[in-house]
Amino acid sequence: MPDDQNPQLPLDGGTPPREGSLISINIEEEMRRSYLDYSMSVIIGRALPDARDGLKPVHRRVLYAMSEMGLEYNKKYTKCAKVVGQAMGVYHPHGDSAIYDTLVRMAQPFSLRYPLVDGQGNFGSVDGDPPAAMRYTECRMQRLAGELLADIDMETVDFVPNYDESTLEPTVLPTRIPNLIVNGSSGIAVGMATNIPPHNLTEVVNATIELVKNPKAGLIEILQHVQGPDFPTGGFLYGKSGIVNAYKTGRGRFMMRAKVATENLTKEKLAIIVTEIPYQVNKSKLIERIAELVTEKIVDDISDVRDESDRDGMRIVIELKRGAQPEIVLNQLYKHTQMQESFSMIFLAVLNGQPKEFPLDEAIRAFINHRIDVVQRRTVYLLRKAKEFEHIREGFKIAIDNLDTVIRIIRASASRADARENLYAWGKGTEIIINLGRERLASEERGLSLKQVDAILELQLYRLTQLSVDEILKELNEIREKIAEYESILASDKKLRNVIIKELEKVRDQYGDARRTQIVDESAELQLEDLIADEQVAVTVSHQGYLKRTPISIYRQQRRGGTGRTGMKTREEDFVSQLIIDSTHAYLLCFTNTGRVYWIKVYEVPDVGAAGKGKSMQSLLNLQPGENVRAILPVRDLEEEGKFIFFATRQGTVKKTPLKDFSNVMSRGIIAIAIEKDDDLISAGLTNGKQTIFLGTRDGMAIRFDEEYDPERNGIGLRPMGRNAAGNRGISLKKGDYVIGAAITDSDATRDKERDECAVKLNLTKKLTELRSNLEKAKEQLQKSREELRAAPKETESLTAAVKTSEKRRDDAEKALKEFDDKLGVSKSLILTVTENGFGKRTDVDEYRLTARGAQGVNNLKATPKVGKSASILLVNETSELVVISQWGKIIRIDTKTVRAAGRATQGVRLLNLEEDDKVAAAVIIPPDEVNGKEDEQGTLIQ
């Protein structure tokens, strides 16, 4: 062959070879280039969905074809063959079977979480039955599909020529729903694949709204709305960590399981009932597989399996042999059948012409950016149309204001073109004052435009006289309001985002539904908690809110003269305010000032070593802004009966709630007590339901009442309430006063029981009985004296004196019993009151007589300018240690037994000297330095 007939392909962009000539190229290079072209065509044009509308080209073209055919949800059904033909002939020049398969899948409620096509006829089944031929089936769009196509006629998306350039087709749909996440997608491209699970529309829209409101929000905020995938076939989803990891990276794997229950067929025969199966599992093949397992003797305890599914739902009955254990059979079925199936998520989609793996938050952001673009383009379109409408109406106004002149000009014109020219010349050369709510000269805007002239000429003459000025002005005012609205949307990012949020809320409210797939926190595999030893540890809480966990061996008691050891490295002016000894598997219930409660496992508290300062509760619990932890309670069993959480608020409200009401553990916290705007939680404690409650106020008042609810005594005590309840009045406060502290103490019955036990041990039962008898007689005499005084016509000195004498006898009897308590060794509960000026006193709880809840209480402190008002109320015993902090940062540590015991209405003694303008900021009881325990070679270990 001559050289001129075999030219080489120019590599430098030179003159291309002439037509008909042969080109010699490297086959390796050509194969590489052609395969890359082919692979990108498959990736972009066939197998992967667009990240914006969640559709592949074939789905988009089918829906657009149906829209162009007018097949809205409220129109009549049309043969699927007609839809396929329209899509294939105009937009998608591929095989009709592939297009019909796409149409069918969009109509199957077991394939799409929210079907986009409303099918009539046989569209297949979960058993794998094929659909009827397209000449038999009929279809139209679902109402939800209209949301994908909404506003498409408002220049909201780009259009490109179709394959033969006979018409235009959209490159993407202006969808109002995040369809990629809601309905998911799957497909195999060249060298890559996508497998996106469907999700619940309500959850995804709520997460989208969160991101629209707060563009800086991340995956943590999204996961507060999106629990996980929500499959159309329901079932259970295991492996929360796998779901979170998939959302974080775009790839992940989690386990799906069928939903099952057991039923008694006879007294001795059970059956396993399957009502929901994993996504994309063929029901018929599942039943066949179970039958194969029975035939092959892999599963021996199944006597029969049958399908009782009907239009009311799925029901697979697996009959068990007599004596079979359902749990064992289920485990065998999970292992050998698709009743348990894994789902491998690959969140791959096309954005800006390139395939990309998306974390969940980025996928939502891609949709939000698309919606921002769509709303902007729609608003620009509406603004242009509104201004065009305004312009025409201004022309009508000019014509009406100059009606005689306009008619004269038209009548004098020889033709329509002549009239058009004459009207335009008149408007251009005449100064026409137009009062349209804004005075201006028409000549300043060059009079009537040609568009206005054409609009006037298109009106019939008689209509000019019927068009009223008021009607024109009304239309102008309305359209100008819309123009102002459109301009404000385009000028304000916040307003534009509000438009998107409102449209999302409308979609959610109209199409949102409940979850079908239940997320199970426990993985099908071994849990983290199973790997953590169940052992006693120490958790320390610092005054400034730092938590740490340490081995219990850190707290070994030293003999006298020891140097001690650092148990917690705290920040300047910080100290350990609480020591908790409990199991690593116990819960810490953390109650905040806003009335919320957060959970954390003890093993989740960081172990930072003996000298570490720990981690702040703000970050550990993910507290909301303005939240501060007011109480931390260790609990091993959240379902324990007979246990309650007691709450007290600043404004005197009290409540108790069963502990089991807090068993639904949620990391983001839940409401523990409803708190009013001007109130906050100051205390929370664990009770057995039969204790006494003590409240102390800023102005020195105090009340003590029984916790146990007694409906026969006018409802005295506290009735258990739910978490969302606000509670009851605990104490009646005077104006400006508020509660500063609360304490839970043993009931009188408990203290009497302890007295009896001590008296038996010391052989002093007779003396105890005598003292109790004296007290009861004194109380009875006092009651009798008071009744006589109330019954007398008028108060007399003798009756008053009798009451005072009876009160003294009662007080003496109570004092004798208390002194006997010391001899018996009965433990004391003391109320420590600390004042703002640094004074303090200890008072026996028995000094505060039990009264009805809600009363004003009794005086707890003899407040004077010298001692000041109450700053803190604490429950102490003979071994308690106290730390007092002032506003200026002065700190003192005090052994509480050095604080003199005093009566109720006393001033107390000075605890620390303060500067003139300094006040006590806080007082807390701290763990003792020494802990009693069992001695070993290294010291004494806490028990």
mmCIF file of C-alpha atoms in Angstrom, residues 520-691:
data_model
loop_
_atom_site.group_PDB
_atom_site.id
_atom_site.type_symbol
_atom_site.label_atom_id
_atom_site.label_comp_id
_atom_site.label_asym_id
_atom_site.label_seq_id
_atom_site.Cartn_x
_atom_site.Cartn_y
_atom_site.Cartn_z
ATOM 1 C CA VAL A 520 -31.875 -3.125 67.230
ATOM 2 C CA ASP A 521 -29.040 -1.587 69.246
ATOM 3 C CA GLU A 522 -27.521 -4.942 70.124
ATOM 4 C CA SER A 523 -25.447 -6.344 67.289
ATOM 5 C CA ALA A 524 -25.873 -9.900 66.153
ATOM 6 C CA GLU A 525 -22.265 -10.277 67.202
ATOM 7 C CA LEU A 526 -20.563 -9.825 70.569
ATOM 8 C CA GLN A 527 -21.255 -6.502 72.245
ATOM 9 C CA LEU A 528 -18.631 -4.150 73.618
ATOM 10 C CA GLU A 529 -20.041 -4.537 77.117
ATOM 11 C CA ASP A 530 -19.511 -8.287 76.918
ATOM 12 C CA LEU A 531 -15.794 -7.636 76.599
ATOM 13 C CA ILE A 532 -15.592 -5.401 79.695
ATOM 14 C CA ALA A 533 -15.058 -7.033 83.070
ATOM 15 C CA ASP A 534 -17.856 -6.469 85.571
ATOM 16 C CA GLU A 535 -15.824 -5.076 88.478
ATOM 17 C CA GLN A 536 -15.968 -2.354 91.103
ATOM 18 C CA VAL A 537 -14.274 0.937 90.191
ATOM 19 C CA ALA A 538 -14.137 4.450 91.583
ATOM 20 C CA VAL A 539 -15.631 7.401 89.708
ATOM 21 C CA THR A 540 -14.685 10.863 90.917
ATOM 22 C CA VAL A 541 -16.596 14.039 90.125
ATOM 23 C CA SER A 542 -14.889 17.397 90.533
ATOM 24 C CA HIS A 543 -16.594 20.581 91.615
ATOM 25 C CA GLN A 544 -16.031 22.119 88.179
ATOM 26 C CA GLY A 545 -17.615 19.163 86.390
ATOM 27 C CA TYR A 546 -14.821 16.742 85.465
ATOM 28 C CA LEU A 547 -15.313 12.958 85.580
ATOM 29 C CA LYS A 548 -12.736 10.194 85.686
ATOM 30 C CA ARG A 549 -12.660 6.479 86.404
ATOM 31 C CA THR A 550 -9.881 4.754 88.300
ATOM 32 C CA PRO A 551 -9.232 1.251 89.624
ATOM 33 C CA ILE A 552 -10.439 0.875 93.180
ATOM 34 C CA SER A 553 -6.936 -0.052 94.295
ATOM 35 C CA ILE A 554 -5.957 3.609 93.856
ATOM 36 C CA TYR A 555 -7.926 4.398 97.016
ATOM 37 C CA ARG A 556 -5.906 2.387 99.557
ATOM 38 C CA GLN A 557 -6.088 3.665 103.078
ATOM 39 C CA GLN A 558 -2.749 4.618 104.605
ATOM 40 C CA ARG A 559 -1.816 4.379 108.236
ATOM 41 C CA ARG A 560 -1.415 7.559 110.264
ATOM 42 C CA GLY A 561 1.577 9.605 109.222
ATOM 43 C CA GLY A 562 1.364 8.584 105.553
ATOM 44 C CA THR A 563 1.955 11.129 102.807
ATOM 45 C CA GLY A 564 -1.168 10.145 100.865
ATOM 46 C CA ARG A 565 -1.369 10.059 97.062
ATOM 47 C CA THR A 566 -2.870 12.118 94.276
ATOM 48 C CA GLY A 567 -6.331 10.735 93.508
ATOM 49 C CA MET A 568 -7.259 13.350 90.890
ATOM 50 C CA LYS A 569 -5.386 16.154 89.219
ATOM 51 C CA THR A 570 -7.835 19.039 89.142
ATOM 52 C CA ARG A 571 -7.753 22.511 87.755
ATOM 53 C CA GLU A 572 -6.849 25.463 89.939
ATOM 54 C CA GLU A 573 -9.397 25.909 92.748
ATOM 55 C CA ASP A 574 -11.109 22.625 91.786
ATOM 56 C CA PHE A 575 -11.556 19.610 94.028
ATOM 57 C CA VAL A 576 -13.296 16.233 94.198
ATOM 58 C CA SER A 577 -16.929 16.790 95.155
ATOM 59 C CA GLN A 578 -18.272 13.236 94.763
ATOM 60 C CA LEU A 579 -16.839 9.734 94.918
ATOM 61 C CA ILE A 580 -18.884 6.899 93.421
ATOM 62 C CA ILE A 581 -17.964 3.254 93.997
ATOM 63 C CA ASP A 582 -19.886 0.985 91.633
ATOM 64 C CA SER A 583 -19.692 -1.624 88.875
ATOM 65 C CA THR A 584 -18.279 -0.866 85.435
ATOM 66 C CA HIS A 585 -21.650 -1.998 84.033
ATOM 67 C CA ALA A 586 -23.693 0.404 86.187
ATOM 68 C CA TYR A 587 -25.365 3.506 84.800
ATOM 69 C CA LEU A 588 -24.651 7.061 85.871
ATOM 70 C CA LEU A 589 -27.850 9.106 85.657
ATOM 71 C CA CYS A 590 -26.892 12.764 85.204
ATOM 72 C CA PHE A 591 -29.655 15.298 85.875
ATOM 73 C CA THR A 592 -29.305 18.871 84.610
ATOM 74 C CA ASN A 593 -30.742 22.211 85.652
ATOM 75 C CA THR A 594 -33.170 22.148 82.703
ATOM 76 C CA GLY A 595 -34.833 18.957 83.925
ATOM 77 C CA ARG A 596 -33.215 16.562 81.452
ATOM 78 C CA VAL A 597 -31.407 13.344 82.304
ATOM 79 C CA TYR A 598 -28.457 11.823 80.447
ATOM 80 C CA TRP A 599 -27.117 8.278 80.749
ATOM 81 C CA ILE A 600 -23.582 7.065 80.658
ATOM 82 C CA LYS A 601 -22.148 3.687 81.548
ATOM 83 C CA VAL A 602 -19.441 3.685 84.193
ATOM 84 C CA TYR A 603 -17.041 2.008 81.755
ATOM 85 C CA GLU A 604 -17.631 4.918 79.335
ATOM 86 C CA VAL A 605 -16.141 7.356 81.841
ATOM 87 C CA PRO A 606 -12.509 7.760 80.735
ATOM 88 C CA ASP A 607 -9.758 6.108 82.769
ATOM 89 C CA VAL A 608 -7.036 8.790 82.615
ATOM 90 C CA GLY A 609 -4.782 7.510 85.368
ATOM 91 C CA ALA A 610 -4.383 8.439 88.989
ATOM 92 C CA ALA A 611 -3.201 11.994 88.336
ATOM 93 C CA GLY A 612 -5.430 12.780 85.352
ATOM 94 C CA LYS A 613 -8.063 15.485 85.702
ATOM 95 C CA GLY A 614 -10.715 13.557 83.737
ATOM 96 C CA LYS A 615 -13.098 14.756 81.036
ATOM 97 C CA SER A 616 -15.678 17.517 81.312
ATOM 98 C CA MET A 617 -19.294 16.477 81.592
ATOM 99 C CA GLN A 618 -20.170 19.052 78.932
ATOM 100 C CA SER A 619 -18.340 17.077 76.259
ATOM 101 C CA LEU A 620 -18.856 13.611 77.740
ATOM 102 C CA LEU A 621 -22.640 13.921 77.847
ATOM 103 C CA ASN A 622 -23.073 16.261 74.857
ATOM 104 C CA LEU A 623 -25.060 18.719 76.974
ATOM 105 C CA GLN A 624 -27.160 21.398 75.360
ATOM 106 C CA PRO A 625 -26.117 25.076 75.699
ATOM 107 C CA GLY A 626 -26.876 26.402 79.184
ATOM 108 C CA GLU A 627 -27.168 22.947 80.766
ATOM 109 C CA ASN A 628 -25.317 22.126 83.981
ATOM 110 C CA VAL A 629 -25.334 18.807 85.822
ATOM 111 C CA ARG A 630 -26.970 19.145 89.254
ATOM 112 C CA ALA A 631 -26.938 15.521 90.403
ATOM 113 C CA ILE A 632 -25.286 12.212 89.433
ATOM 114 C CA LEU A 633 -26.875 8.976 90.640
ATOM 115 C CA PRO A 634 -25.283 5.534 90.138
ATOM 116 C CA VAL A 635 -27.838 2.812 89.293
ATOM 117 C CA ARG A 636 -27.172 -0.805 88.334
ATOM 118 C CA ASP A 637 -30.707 -1.920 87.487
ATOM 119 C CA LEU A 638 -32.925 0.688 85.839
ATOM 120 C CA GLU A 639 -35.904 -1.700 86.015
ATOM 121 C CA GLU A 640 -35.744 -2.177 89.799
ATOM 122 C CA GLU A 641 -39.177 -2.039 91.389
ATOM 123 C CA GLY A 642 -39.833 0.118 94.451
ATOM 124 C CA LYS A 643 -37.187 2.703 93.557
ATOM 125 C CA PHE A 644 -37.931 6.317 92.704
ATOM 126 C CA ILE A 645 -36.100 9.451 91.616
ATOM 127 C CA PHE A 646 -36.975 12.513 93.726
ATOM 128 C CA PHE A 647 -36.711 16.016 92.216
ATOM 129 C CA ALA A 648 -36.757 19.484 93.791
ATOM 130 C CA THR A 649 -36.725 22.786 91.918
ATOM 131 C CA ARG A 650 -35.713 26.318 92.815
ATOM 132 C CA GLN A 651 -39.344 27.479 93.013
ATOM 133 C CA GLY A 652 -40.342 24.768 95.471
ATOM 134 C CA THR A 653 -41.794 22.152 93.125
ATOM 135 C CA VAL A 654 -41.163 18.504 94.025
ATOM 136 C CA LYS A 655 -41.822 15.249 92.205
ATOM 137 C CA LYS A 656 -40.953 11.579 92.338
ATOM 138 C CA THR A 657 -40.892 9.272 89.339
ATOM 139 C CA PRO A 658 -40.408 5.489 89.249
ATOM 140 C CA LEU A 659 -36.841 4.561 88.376
ATOM 141 C CA LYS A 660 -38.031 2.204 85.633
ATOM 142 C CA ASP A 661 -39.391 5.213 83.714
ATOM 143 C CA PHE A 662 -35.754 6.044 82.929
ATOM 144 C CA SER A 663 -34.896 2.626 81.501
ATOM 145 C CA ASN A 664 -35.202 3.754 77.861
ATOM 146 C CA VAL A 665 -31.590 4.779 77.462
ATOM 147 C CA MET A 666 -31.010 7.554 74.900
ATOM 148 C CA SER A 667 -27.629 9.212 74.448
ATOM 149 C CA ARG A 668 -29.147 12.605 73.652
ATOM 150 C CA GLY A 669 -31.032 12.642 76.947
ATOM 151 C CA ILE A 670 -34.717 12.781 77.791
ATOM 152 C CA ILE A 671 -37.012 14.918 79.922
ATOM 153 C CA ALA A 672 -36.929 13.951 83.606
ATOM 154 C CA ILE A 673 -39.167 16.743 84.925
ATOM 155 C CA ALA A 674 -41.024 19.566 83.190
ATOM 156 C CA ILE A 675 -39.387 22.821 84.264
ATOM 157 C CA GLU A 676 -41.047 26.245 83.982
ATOM 158 C CA LYS A 677 -39.166 29.098 82.300
ATOM 159 C CA ASP A 678 -38.352 30.908 85.560
ATOM 160 C CA ASP A 679 -37.370 27.716 87.389
ATOM 161 C CA ASP A 680 -34.584 25.131 87.354
ATOM 162 C CA LEU A 681 -33.722 21.809 88.955
ATOM 163 C CA ILE A 682 -31.539 22.024 92.061
ATOM 164 C CA SER A 683 -31.561 18.463 93.378
ATOM 165 C CA ALA A 684 -32.299 14.845 92.461
ATOM 166 C CA GLY A 685 -31.954 11.731 94.593
ATOM 167 C CA LEU A 686 -32.776 8.032 94.735
ATOM 168 C CA THR A 687 -35.422 6.959 97.253
ATOM 169 C CA ASN A 688 -37.266 3.812 98.288
ATOM 170 C CA GLY A 689 -40.603 5.635 98.323
ATOM 171 C CA LYS A 690 -40.905 5.618 102.126
ATOM 172 C CA GLN A 691 -38.422 8.252 103.243
#
